[in-house]
Short mmCIF file of C-alpha atoms and ligand atoms in Angstrom, two decimals:
data_model
loop_
_atom_site.label_atom_id
_atom_site.label_comp_id
_atom_site.label_asym_id
_atom_site.label_seq_id
_atom_site.Cartn_x
_atom_site.Cartn_y
_atom_site.Cartn_z
CA MET T 28 0.00 0.00 0.00
CA ASN T 29 1.22 3.49 -0.76
CA VAL T 30 1.00 6.09 1.97
CA LEU T 31 1.06 9.88 1.89
CA ILE T 32 2.23 11.73 5.00
CA ILE T 33 1.32 15.39 5.29
CA GLY T 34 3.68 17.73 7.09
CA SER T 35 7.30 18.82 7.20
CA GLY T 36 8.55 18.42 10.75
CA GLY T 37 10.42 15.98 12.93
CA ARG T 38 7.05 14.40 13.70
CA GLU T 39 6.49 13.53 10.04
CA HIS T 40 10.06 12.28 9.65
CA ALA T 41 9.50 9.98 12.63
CA ILE T 42 6.19 8.74 11.18
CA ALA T 43 7.89 8.05 7.84
CA TRP T 44 10.71 6.18 9.62
CA LYS T 45 8.25 4.06 11.58
CA LEU T 46 5.96 3.29 8.63
CA SER T 47 8.95 2.38 6.47
CA GLN T 48 9.53 -0.60 8.79
CA SER T 49 6.14 -2.09 7.95
CA GLU T 50 5.98 -4.89 5.43
CA TYR T 51 2.53 -3.62 4.39
CA CYS T 52 3.79 -0.23 3.42
CA ASP T 53 5.07 0.02 -0.13
CA LYS T 54 5.86 3.55 -1.20
CA ILE T 55 5.87 6.50 1.17
CA PHE T 56 5.31 10.05 -0.04
CA VAL T 57 5.72 13.11 2.15
CA ALA T 58 4.25 16.52 1.37
CA PRO T 59 5.88 18.97 1.70
CA GLY T 60 8.54 17.00 3.65
CA ASN T 61 12.10 18.05 4.42
CA ALA T 62 15.65 16.90 3.68
CA GLY T 63 15.28 14.07 6.20
CA THR T 64 11.96 12.65 5.09
CA ALA T 65 13.54 12.10 1.68
CA GLN T 66 15.41 9.20 3.31
CA TYR T 67 12.22 7.14 3.67
CA GLY T 68 9.86 8.68 1.20
CA THR T 69 9.50 10.64 -1.98
CA THR T 70 8.90 14.32 -1.54
CA ALA T 71 5.54 15.08 -3.10
CA ALA T 72 5.36 18.39 -4.93
CA VAL T 73 1.78 19.16 -4.04
CA ASP T 74 0.03 22.00 -2.21
CA VAL T 75 -1.39 20.32 0.89
CA HIS T 76 -3.98 23.06 1.35
CA ASN T 77 -5.40 22.48 -2.11
CA PHE T 78 -7.51 19.34 -1.70
CA ASP T 79 -8.26 19.03 -5.41
CA GLU T 80 -4.54 18.88 -6.06
CA LEU T 81 -4.08 16.38 -3.23
CA ALA T 82 -6.87 14.21 -4.62
CA LYS T 83 -5.24 14.16 -8.04
CA PHE T 84 -1.90 13.24 -6.47
CA ALA T 85 -3.51 10.48 -4.40
CA THR T 86 -5.19 9.02 -7.50
CA ASP T 87 -2.11 9.32 -9.72
CA PHE T 88 0.13 7.61 -7.16
CA ASN T 89 -2.35 5.04 -5.93
CA ILE T 90 -2.32 6.34 -2.35
CA MET T 91 -4.37 4.18 0.03
CA MET T 92 -3.67 5.97 3.28
CA ILE T 93 -3.08 9.61 4.25
CA VAL T 94 -1.49 10.32 7.61
CA VAL T 95 -2.03 13.94 8.57
CA GLY T 96 0.64 15.46 10.80
CA PRO T 97 -0.43 19.06 11.47
CA GLU T 98 -3.74 20.36 12.77
CA ASN T 99 -4.46 23.00 10.14
CA THR T 100 -5.04 20.46 7.36
CA LEU T 101 -7.50 18.65 9.64
CA VAL T 102 -9.31 21.82 10.64
CA GLU T 103 -9.51 22.69 6.92
CA GLY T 104 -11.44 19.44 6.47
CA ILE T 105 -9.17 17.06 4.56
CA HIS T 106 -10.94 14.01 5.97
CA ASP T 107 -14.42 15.27 5.09
CA TYR T 108 -13.19 16.06 1.57
CA PHE T 109 -11.85 12.55 0.91
CA GLN T 110 -14.77 10.81 2.62
CA GLY T 111 -17.22 12.91 0.64
CA SER T 112 -16.06 11.66 -2.75
CA GLU T 113 -17.06 8.34 -4.33
CA TYR T 114 -13.60 8.11 -5.89
CA LEU T 115 -11.60 8.92 -2.79
CA LYS T 116 -13.47 7.47 0.13
CA HIS T 117 -11.56 4.16 0.03
CA ILE T 118 -8.45 6.12 1.12
CA LEU T 119 -7.92 5.81 4.86
CA VAL T 120 -7.34 9.22 6.39
CA ILE T 121 -5.62 9.21 9.78
CA GLY T 122 -7.01 12.27 11.51
CA PRO T 123 -10.47 13.45 12.54
CA LYS T 124 -13.03 15.20 10.40
CA LYS T 125 -13.53 18.93 10.65
CA ALA T 126 -16.09 18.73 13.46
CA GLY T 127 -13.75 16.67 15.66
CA ALA T 128 -10.76 18.82 14.72
CA MET T 129 -12.60 21.75 16.32
CA LEU T 130 -11.46 20.32 19.66
CA GLU T 131 -8.17 21.95 18.73
CA GLY T 132 -9.48 24.52 16.26
CA SER T 133 -11.55 26.35 18.87
CA LYS T 134 -10.62 26.60 22.53
CA ASP T 135 -14.14 27.78 23.33
CA PHE T 136 -15.63 24.70 21.62
CA CYS T 137 -13.19 22.49 23.49
CA LYS T 138 -13.87 24.08 26.89
CA ALA T 139 -17.62 23.71 26.36
CA PHE T 140 -17.02 20.05 25.50
CA PHE T 141 -15.07 19.57 28.75
CA GLN T 142 -17.86 21.20 30.69
CA ARG T 143 -20.61 19.19 28.99
CA TYR T 144 -18.90 15.90 29.79
CA ASN T 145 -17.59 16.84 33.22
CA ILE T 146 -13.95 16.58 32.25
CA PRO T 147 -11.71 18.29 34.83
CA THR T 148 -10.29 21.54 33.47
CA ALA T 149 -9.62 25.12 34.60
CA ALA T 150 -12.75 27.26 35.22
CA TYR T 151 -13.29 29.66 32.31
CA GLN T 152 -15.44 32.11 30.40
CA THR T 153 -15.33 33.19 26.78
CA PHE T 154 -15.58 36.80 25.57
CA THR T 155 -15.74 38.70 22.28
CA GLU T 156 -15.18 42.35 21.34
CA ASP T 157 -18.88 42.96 22.03
CA THR T 158 -18.54 41.64 25.58
CA PHE T 159 -15.27 43.46 26.35
CA ALA T 160 -16.78 45.24 29.36
CA GLN T 161 -17.99 41.93 30.82
CA ALA T 162 -14.50 40.52 30.25
CA THR T 163 -12.83 43.28 32.26
CA ALA T 164 -15.45 42.87 35.00
CA TYR T 165 -14.75 39.13 35.02
CA LEU T 166 -11.02 39.85 35.33
CA ARG T 167 -11.61 42.19 38.28
CA SER T 168 -12.80 39.32 40.38
CA HIS T 169 -10.33 36.81 38.89
CA THR T 170 -7.30 35.38 40.67
CA PHE T 171 -3.84 36.01 39.18
CA PRO T 172 -2.01 34.84 37.26
CA ALA T 173 -4.89 34.46 34.82
CA VAL T 174 -4.63 32.68 31.47
CA LEU T 175 -5.92 34.30 28.26
CA LYS T 176 -6.24 32.18 25.15
CA ALA T 177 -7.02 33.13 21.58
CA ASP T 178 -9.89 30.88 20.53
CA GLY T 179 -8.54 29.73 17.16
CA LEU T 180 -5.30 28.28 15.83
CA ALA T 181 -2.39 30.59 16.57
CA ALA T 182 0.62 28.33 15.92
CA GLY T 183 1.14 27.77 19.64
CA LYS T 184 1.47 31.49 20.35
CA GLY T 185 -2.09 32.30 21.39
CA VAL T 186 -1.72 31.79 25.16
CA ILE T 187 -0.87 34.65 27.49
CA ILE T 188 -0.32 34.20 31.20
CA ALA T 189 -1.11 37.59 32.76
CA GLN T 190 0.37 38.31 36.19
CA ASP T 191 -2.05 41.06 37.14
CA TYR T 192 -5.22 42.85 36.10
CA ASP T 193 -3.49 45.53 33.99
CA GLU T 194 -1.47 43.01 32.05
CA ALA T 195 -4.60 40.94 31.46
CA VAL T 196 -6.59 43.92 30.16
CA ASP T 197 -3.71 44.89 27.84
CA ALA T 198 -3.62 41.35 26.46
CA LEU T 199 -7.38 41.34 26.06
CA GLU T 200 -7.28 44.66 24.21
CA ASP T 201 -4.55 43.35 21.99
CA MET T 202 -6.40 40.17 21.13
CA LEU T 203 -10.03 41.29 20.89
CA ARG T 204 -9.66 44.86 19.63
CA ASN T 205 -6.29 44.89 17.85
CA LYS T 206 -6.88 41.40 16.39
CA ARG T 207 -3.38 40.34 17.37
CA PHE T 208 -4.02 36.80 16.10
CA GLY T 209 -6.47 37.85 13.39
CA ALA T 210 -9.72 35.91 13.33
CA ALA T 211 -8.20 33.42 15.81
CA SER T 212 -8.54 36.04 18.55
CA SER T 213 -12.05 37.24 17.76
CA LYS T 214 -12.97 35.18 20.82
CA VAL T 215 -10.82 34.91 23.94
CA VAL T 216 -11.05 32.30 26.67
CA ILE T 217 -10.10 33.55 30.12
CA GLU T 218 -9.26 30.77 32.51
CA GLU T 219 -7.93 29.94 35.90
CA TYR T 220 -4.18 29.31 36.21
CA LEU T 221 -3.37 25.73 37.18
CA GLU T 222 -0.27 25.15 39.26
CA GLY T 223 1.40 21.81 38.63
CA ILE T 224 3.56 19.80 36.30
CA GLU T 225 2.55 19.05 32.71
CA ALA T 226 2.44 15.79 30.82
CA SER T 227 0.94 14.73 27.51
CA VAL T 228 -1.09 11.59 27.07
CA PHE T 229 -1.83 10.27 23.59
CA ILE T 230 -4.51 7.95 22.30
CA LEU T 231 -5.50 6.70 18.91
CA THR T 232 -9.28 6.37 18.70
CA ASP T 233 -12.07 5.56 16.26
CA GLY T 234 -14.50 7.40 18.51
CA LYS T 235 -15.54 4.13 20.16
CA ASP T 236 -12.44 2.28 21.29
CA TYR T 237 -8.96 3.57 21.88
CA VAL T 238 -5.36 2.49 22.20
CA LEU T 239 -3.26 4.26 24.78
CA LEU T 240 0.14 5.28 23.42
CA PRO T 241 3.22 6.08 25.53
CA GLU T 242 2.95 9.41 27.32
CA ALA T 243 5.56 12.16 27.13
CA LYS T 244 6.62 15.42 28.66
CA ASP T 245 7.83 18.20 26.43
CA TYR T 246 9.92 21.25 27.20
CA LYS T 247 8.38 24.32 25.64
CA ARG T 248 10.61 27.15 26.84
CA ILE T 249 13.71 28.20 24.92
CA GLY T 250 15.95 28.59 27.99
CA GLU T 251 17.40 26.06 30.39
CA GLY T 252 15.46 25.64 33.60
CA ASP T 253 12.22 26.33 31.64
CA THR T 254 12.90 30.04 31.19
CA GLY T 255 12.37 32.50 28.35
CA LEU T 256 10.01 32.46 25.41
CA ASN T 257 7.72 29.62 24.45
CA THR T 258 8.72 27.52 21.45
CA GLY T 259 7.12 24.65 19.56
CA GLY T 260 9.04 22.33 21.90
CA MET T 261 12.75 21.92 22.68
CA GLY T 262 12.81 18.30 23.76
CA ALA T 263 10.79 15.45 25.18
CA VAL T 264 10.99 12.52 27.57
CA SER T 265 8.93 9.32 27.53
CA PRO T 266 7.80 7.71 29.81
CA VAL T 267 7.03 10.36 32.42
CA PRO T 268 7.81 8.98 35.89
CA PHE T 269 4.90 10.70 37.68
CA VAL T 270 2.39 9.32 35.18
CA ASP T 271 2.12 6.08 37.13
CA ASP T 272 -0.72 3.55 37.15
CA VAL T 273 -2.73 5.49 39.72
CA PHE T 274 -2.50 8.75 37.78
CA MET T 275 -3.20 7.02 34.46
CA GLN T 276 -6.26 5.31 35.92
CA LYS T 277 -7.63 8.75 36.85
CA VAL T 278 -6.89 10.01 33.35
CA LYS T 279 -8.74 7.06 31.84
CA GLU T 280 -11.80 7.38 34.06
CA ARG T 281 -12.08 11.15 34.26
CA VAL T 282 -10.75 12.23 30.90
CA ILE T 283 -10.49 9.58 28.18
CA GLU T 284 -13.74 7.69 28.80
CA PRO T 285 -15.96 10.79 29.09
CA THR T 286 -14.24 12.19 26.00
CA ILE T 287 -15.13 9.15 23.94
CA ARG T 288 -18.68 9.27 25.28
CA GLY T 289 -18.79 12.93 24.31
CA MET T 290 -17.51 12.23 20.79
CA GLN T 291 -20.36 9.76 20.35
CA GLU T 292 -23.06 11.98 21.82
CA ASP T 293 -21.88 14.99 19.84
CA LYS T 294 -21.46 12.84 16.70
CA LEU T 295 -17.87 13.99 16.21
CA GLU T 296 -16.75 11.19 13.90
CA TYR T 297 -13.21 10.82 15.08
CA THR T 298 -10.55 8.58 13.54
CA GLY T 299 -7.16 9.69 14.66
CA PHE T 300 -4.81 10.72 17.39
CA LEU T 301 -5.89 12.75 20.37
CA PHE T 302 -3.17 14.58 22.28
CA ILE T 303 -4.32 15.30 25.82
CA GLY T 304 -2.32 18.11 27.41
CA LEU T 305 -2.58 17.59 31.16
CA MET T 306 -1.61 19.41 34.30
CA ASN T 307 -0.92 17.23 37.30
CA VAL T 308 -2.26 19.33 40.16
CA LYS T 309 -1.25 17.58 43.37
CA GLY T 310 -1.82 14.16 41.81
CA GLU T 311 -5.10 15.08 40.09
CA PRO T 312 -5.26 15.38 36.28
CA TYR T 313 -6.72 18.56 34.72
CA VAL T 314 -6.93 18.99 30.97
CA ILE T 315 -5.18 22.08 29.62
CA GLU T 316 -5.94 21.44 25.98
CA TYR T 317 -6.68 18.91 23.29
CA ASN T 318 -4.72 18.62 20.08
CA VAL T 319 -6.16 16.49 17.31
CA ARG T 320 -2.81 15.11 16.17
CA LEU T 321 0.48 13.92 17.55
CA GLY T 322 2.87 16.40 19.17
CA ASP T 323 6.24 17.53 17.93
CA PRO T 324 8.78 16.66 19.46
CA GLU T 325 6.74 14.16 21.53
CA THR T 326 6.32 11.92 18.48
CA GLU T 327 10.08 11.62 18.13
CA ALA T 328 10.21 10.22 21.69
CA ILE T 329 7.04 8.11 21.53
CA LEU T 330 7.31 6.28 18.21
CA PRO T 331 10.74 4.78 18.97
CA ARG T 332 9.11 3.17 22.05
CA ILE T 333 6.33 1.56 20.04
CA LYS T 334 7.38 -1.90 18.91
CA SER T 335 4.14 -2.72 17.09
CA ASP T 336 3.69 -2.07 13.39
CA LEU T 337 2.25 1.43 13.00
CA PHE T 338 0.63 0.57 9.70
CA GLU T 339 -1.22 -2.33 11.31
CA LEU T 340 -2.33 -0.03 14.09
CA PHE T 341 -3.77 2.37 11.50
CA ARG T 342 -5.53 -0.53 9.77
CA ALA T 343 -7.04 -1.61 13.10
CA LEU T 344 -8.28 1.95 13.59
CA HIS T 345 -10.15 1.95 10.30
CA ASP T 346 -11.41 -1.63 10.70
CA HIS T 347 -12.76 -0.73 14.18
CA LYS T 348 -10.52 -3.34 15.75
CA LEU T 349 -8.62 -1.19 18.19
CA SER T 350 -10.06 -3.07 21.16
CA GLU T 351 -8.24 -6.21 19.96
CA PHE T 352 -4.96 -4.45 19.24
CA LYS T 353 -2.19 -5.17 21.72
CA LEU T 354 0.30 -2.37 21.53
CA GLU T 355 3.82 -3.49 22.35
CA ILE T 356 5.86 -0.85 24.11
CA ASP T 357 9.59 -0.71 24.77
CA PRO T 358 9.98 -0.14 28.53
CA ARG T 359 13.14 1.91 28.08
CA THR T 360 13.20 5.70 28.34
CA ALA T 361 13.41 7.77 25.17
CA THR T 362 14.75 11.31 25.32
CA THR T 363 14.63 13.77 22.47
CA VAL T 364 16.64 16.96 22.13
CA PHE T 365 15.74 19.57 19.50
CA LEU T 366 18.58 21.49 17.84
CA VAL T 367 17.36 24.92 16.80
CA SER T 368 18.65 27.95 14.91
CA GLY T 369 20.27 30.66 17.06
CA GLY T 370 17.71 33.41 17.73
CA TYR T 371 14.67 31.08 17.54
CA PRO T 372 11.79 31.54 18.49
CA GLU T 373 12.49 35.08 17.30
CA GLY T 374 14.51 35.96 14.20
CA PHE T 375 17.19 33.60 12.91
CA GLU T 376 19.25 33.04 9.80
CA LYS T 377 18.64 30.24 7.37
CA GLY T 378 20.95 28.55 4.89
CA LYS T 379 23.83 27.61 7.25
CA GLU T 380 25.54 24.35 6.43
CA ILE T 381 24.92 21.57 8.94
CA SER T 382 27.81 19.23 9.73
CA GLY T 383 28.68 16.37 12.04
CA LEU T 384 25.76 14.04 11.34
CA GLU T 385 28.24 11.29 10.49
CA ASN T 386 29.50 11.43 14.10
CA VAL T 387 26.12 10.52 15.58
CA PRO T 388 26.20 6.92 16.91
CA SER T 389 24.06 4.50 14.93
CA ASP T 390 21.76 3.78 17.88
CA VAL T 391 20.67 7.43 18.10
CA LEU T 392 17.75 8.40 15.86
CA VAL T 393 18.02 11.64 13.94
CA PHE T 394 14.81 13.25 12.67
CA HIS T 395 14.84 16.37 10.56
CA ALA T 396 12.51 19.35 10.82
CA GLY T 397 13.65 22.65 9.27
CA THR T 398 16.28 21.30 6.89
CA LYS T 399 16.75 21.33 3.15
CA ARG T 400 19.41 20.46 0.62
CA VAL T 401 20.98 23.17 -1.48
CA ASN T 402 23.42 21.92 -4.12
CA GLY T 403 23.80 18.71 -2.16
CA LYS T 404 24.58 20.51 1.10
CA LEU T 405 22.34 20.15 4.12
CA VAL T 406 21.32 23.58 5.52
CA ASN T 407 18.99 24.89 8.21
CA ASN T 408 15.68 26.05 6.80
CA GLY T 409 13.63 26.87 9.90
CA GLY T 410 13.71 27.59 13.61
CA ARG T 411 13.53 24.02 14.83
CA VAL T 412 16.00 22.10 12.70
CA ILE T 413 16.93 18.56 13.82
CA THR T 414 15.99 16.24 16.66
CA VAL T 415 18.05 13.46 18.18
CA THR T 416 16.41 10.65 20.15
CA ALA T 417 18.22 8.15 22.32
CA LEU T 418 16.88 5.22 24.33
CA GLY T 419 18.30 4.05 27.61
CA ASP T 420 17.49 1.80 30.54
CA THR T 421 17.39 4.94 32.66
CA MET T 422 16.53 8.51 31.78
CA GLU T 423 20.11 9.53 32.64
CA GLU T 424 21.55 7.02 30.22
CA ALA T 425 19.20 8.12 27.44
CA LEU T 426 19.94 11.80 28.10
CA GLU T 427 23.66 11.29 28.08
CA LYS T 428 23.44 9.70 24.64
CA ALA T 429 21.02 12.28 23.26
CA ASN T 430 23.07 15.20 24.56
CA ALA T 431 26.30 13.76 23.13
CA ALA T 432 24.60 13.32 19.75
CA ALA T 433 23.26 16.88 19.89
CA ALA T 434 26.76 18.18 20.59
CA ALA T 435 28.09 16.34 17.54
CA ILE T 436 25.77 18.12 15.08
CA THR T 437 26.70 21.73 14.42
CA TRP T 438 26.12 24.78 12.27
CA GLN T 439 26.64 28.45 12.86
CA ASP T 440 24.71 29.62 15.95
CA ARG T 441 22.91 26.33 16.54
CA TYR T 442 21.44 26.01 20.01
CA TYR T 443 19.92 23.30 22.13
CA ARG T 444 18.91 22.82 25.73
CA HIS T 445 21.31 20.65 27.73
CA ASP T 446 18.81 20.15 30.54
CA ILE T 447 15.90 18.22 29.00
CA GLY T 448 14.35 16.08 31.75
CA PHE T 449 15.90 18.21 34.50
CA ASP T 450 12.67 18.41 36.49
CA LEU T 451 12.03 14.66 36.34
CA ARG T 452 15.37 13.51 37.69
CA GLY T 453 14.24 13.65 41.29
CA THR T 454 11.08 11.70 40.57
CA LEU T 455 12.73 8.68 38.98
CA ALA T 456 11.76 5.37 40.51
P1 LIG Y 102 -1.89 25.64 25.17
O1 LIG Y 102 -1.63 26.31 23.86
O2 LIG Y 102 -3.31 25.62 25.60
O3 LIG Y 102 -1.18 24.30 25.26
O4 LIG Y 102 -1.09 26.48 26.26
C1 LIG Y 102 0.29 26.67 26.14
C2 LIG Y 102 0.94 26.50 27.49
O5 LIG Y 102 0.43 27.47 28.40
C3 LIG Y 102 0.64 25.17 28.14
O6 LIG Y 102 1.49 24.16 27.71
C4 LIG Y 102 0.85 25.52 29.59
O7 LIG Y 102 2.24 25.51 29.90
C5 LIG Y 102 0.34 26.92 29.69
N1 LIG Y 102 -1.06 26.93 30.13
C6 LIG Y 102 -2.15 26.88 29.35
N2 LIG Y 102 -3.27 26.90 30.11
C7 LIG Y 102 -2.87 26.96 31.39
C8 LIG Y 102 -3.54 27.01 32.65
N3 LIG Y 102 -4.87 27.03 32.73
N4 LIG Y 102 -2.80 27.06 33.76
C9 LIG Y 102 -1.45 27.06 33.70
N5 LIG Y 102 -0.75 27.03 32.55
C10 LIG Y 102 -1.45 26.98 31.42
N1 LIG Y 103 4.94 19.99 21.38
C1 LIG Y 103 3.67 20.54 21.43
C2 LIG Y 103 2.85 20.40 20.23
O1 LIG Y 103 3.11 19.63 19.33
O2 LIG Y 103 1.83 21.08 20.16
#
């Protein structure tokens, strides 16, 4: 079977790597891909936002499965488009339809879903420009810090943690009146700040049954010790020591099961990954957000721990056989370190030659994100550039290997965090 993967990050490179190991997977195509995905698949010259073009590509190249990496293609309705056509509906799309994708596409929709199904989350209210005065009144009686979130997709930048009333009103003004995130901030969710430690739980679901994937913790801040600006993610660790059986049981009962019930009641036909962003507040799970896809760089830490055939897992999803699927998981710890361009998440220079990949030990996995080849040379082509993932019997062992591999890969001004997993060291069993 030929497969098309949509996306261009480390996540998609990791998916291509994993699928390439399946005997059922013939040709892999990646659109738009990067210099690394070319190792396992053919780069498809197709505009992923133009579904007519995608459909023609899928027909021409006999694609039987489309794995969607990023959320925007799902929110744009790729699954509905393929399902809606007589000629395309045999193609298995991994990712929810538009209605289900709204769990990520609209924070207000998602919060209302949590409320409707009694899923633990921060208390909130949603406001628009027309209800600006009510929003400021709400903030007057709010505790601080308070969290303000642009309703729509804002490439991970739409969350502001305001320390006091004035800062919150400024942020509100900026989002609602100055349209800081365009249409994405025409609604703003104001919510309670949750104090705790974050972890991400992932499931694959057909809206009826689900398979629990390995969990992960990612490191969003640019600076060591979790300081500085937010990024797409600077590294990840899987498993997460505090996500033990007791905690996971609570997540299953209070979060996953009511979510699946809610998907059925709301008729959100859902066939794909669900990324559950959690805050562990004194041992109790609260949902911070849902993403309707896998995370990046979490995927680079999770997939190397999955021993089962990913293609077979996707087949089980579409055949409604997830309840019979026994996922085999490597008990070792995977740690991922993201090498980024100097200056990221603000301005940075592209086109610098990357060297040292040949010095990375063969048991360390290298996944590309913002890379491309220019005249045969590998250069940086984005903020987040390359990830390295190492496995070890302990987190320390895995980190030592991943950090050594990160040190071996260089280009002008490249940066990475040396302290991934720093906050988990004390909680190791
Ligand atoms: P989100 O885009 O919803 O994942 O939010 C980005 C980040 O903001 C999260 O990963 C958290 O670190 C933080 N955050 C979001 N909501 C809250 C909250 N209610 N309390 C504390 N931190 C939050
Ligand atoms: N690493 C966070 C995300 O993929 O959204």
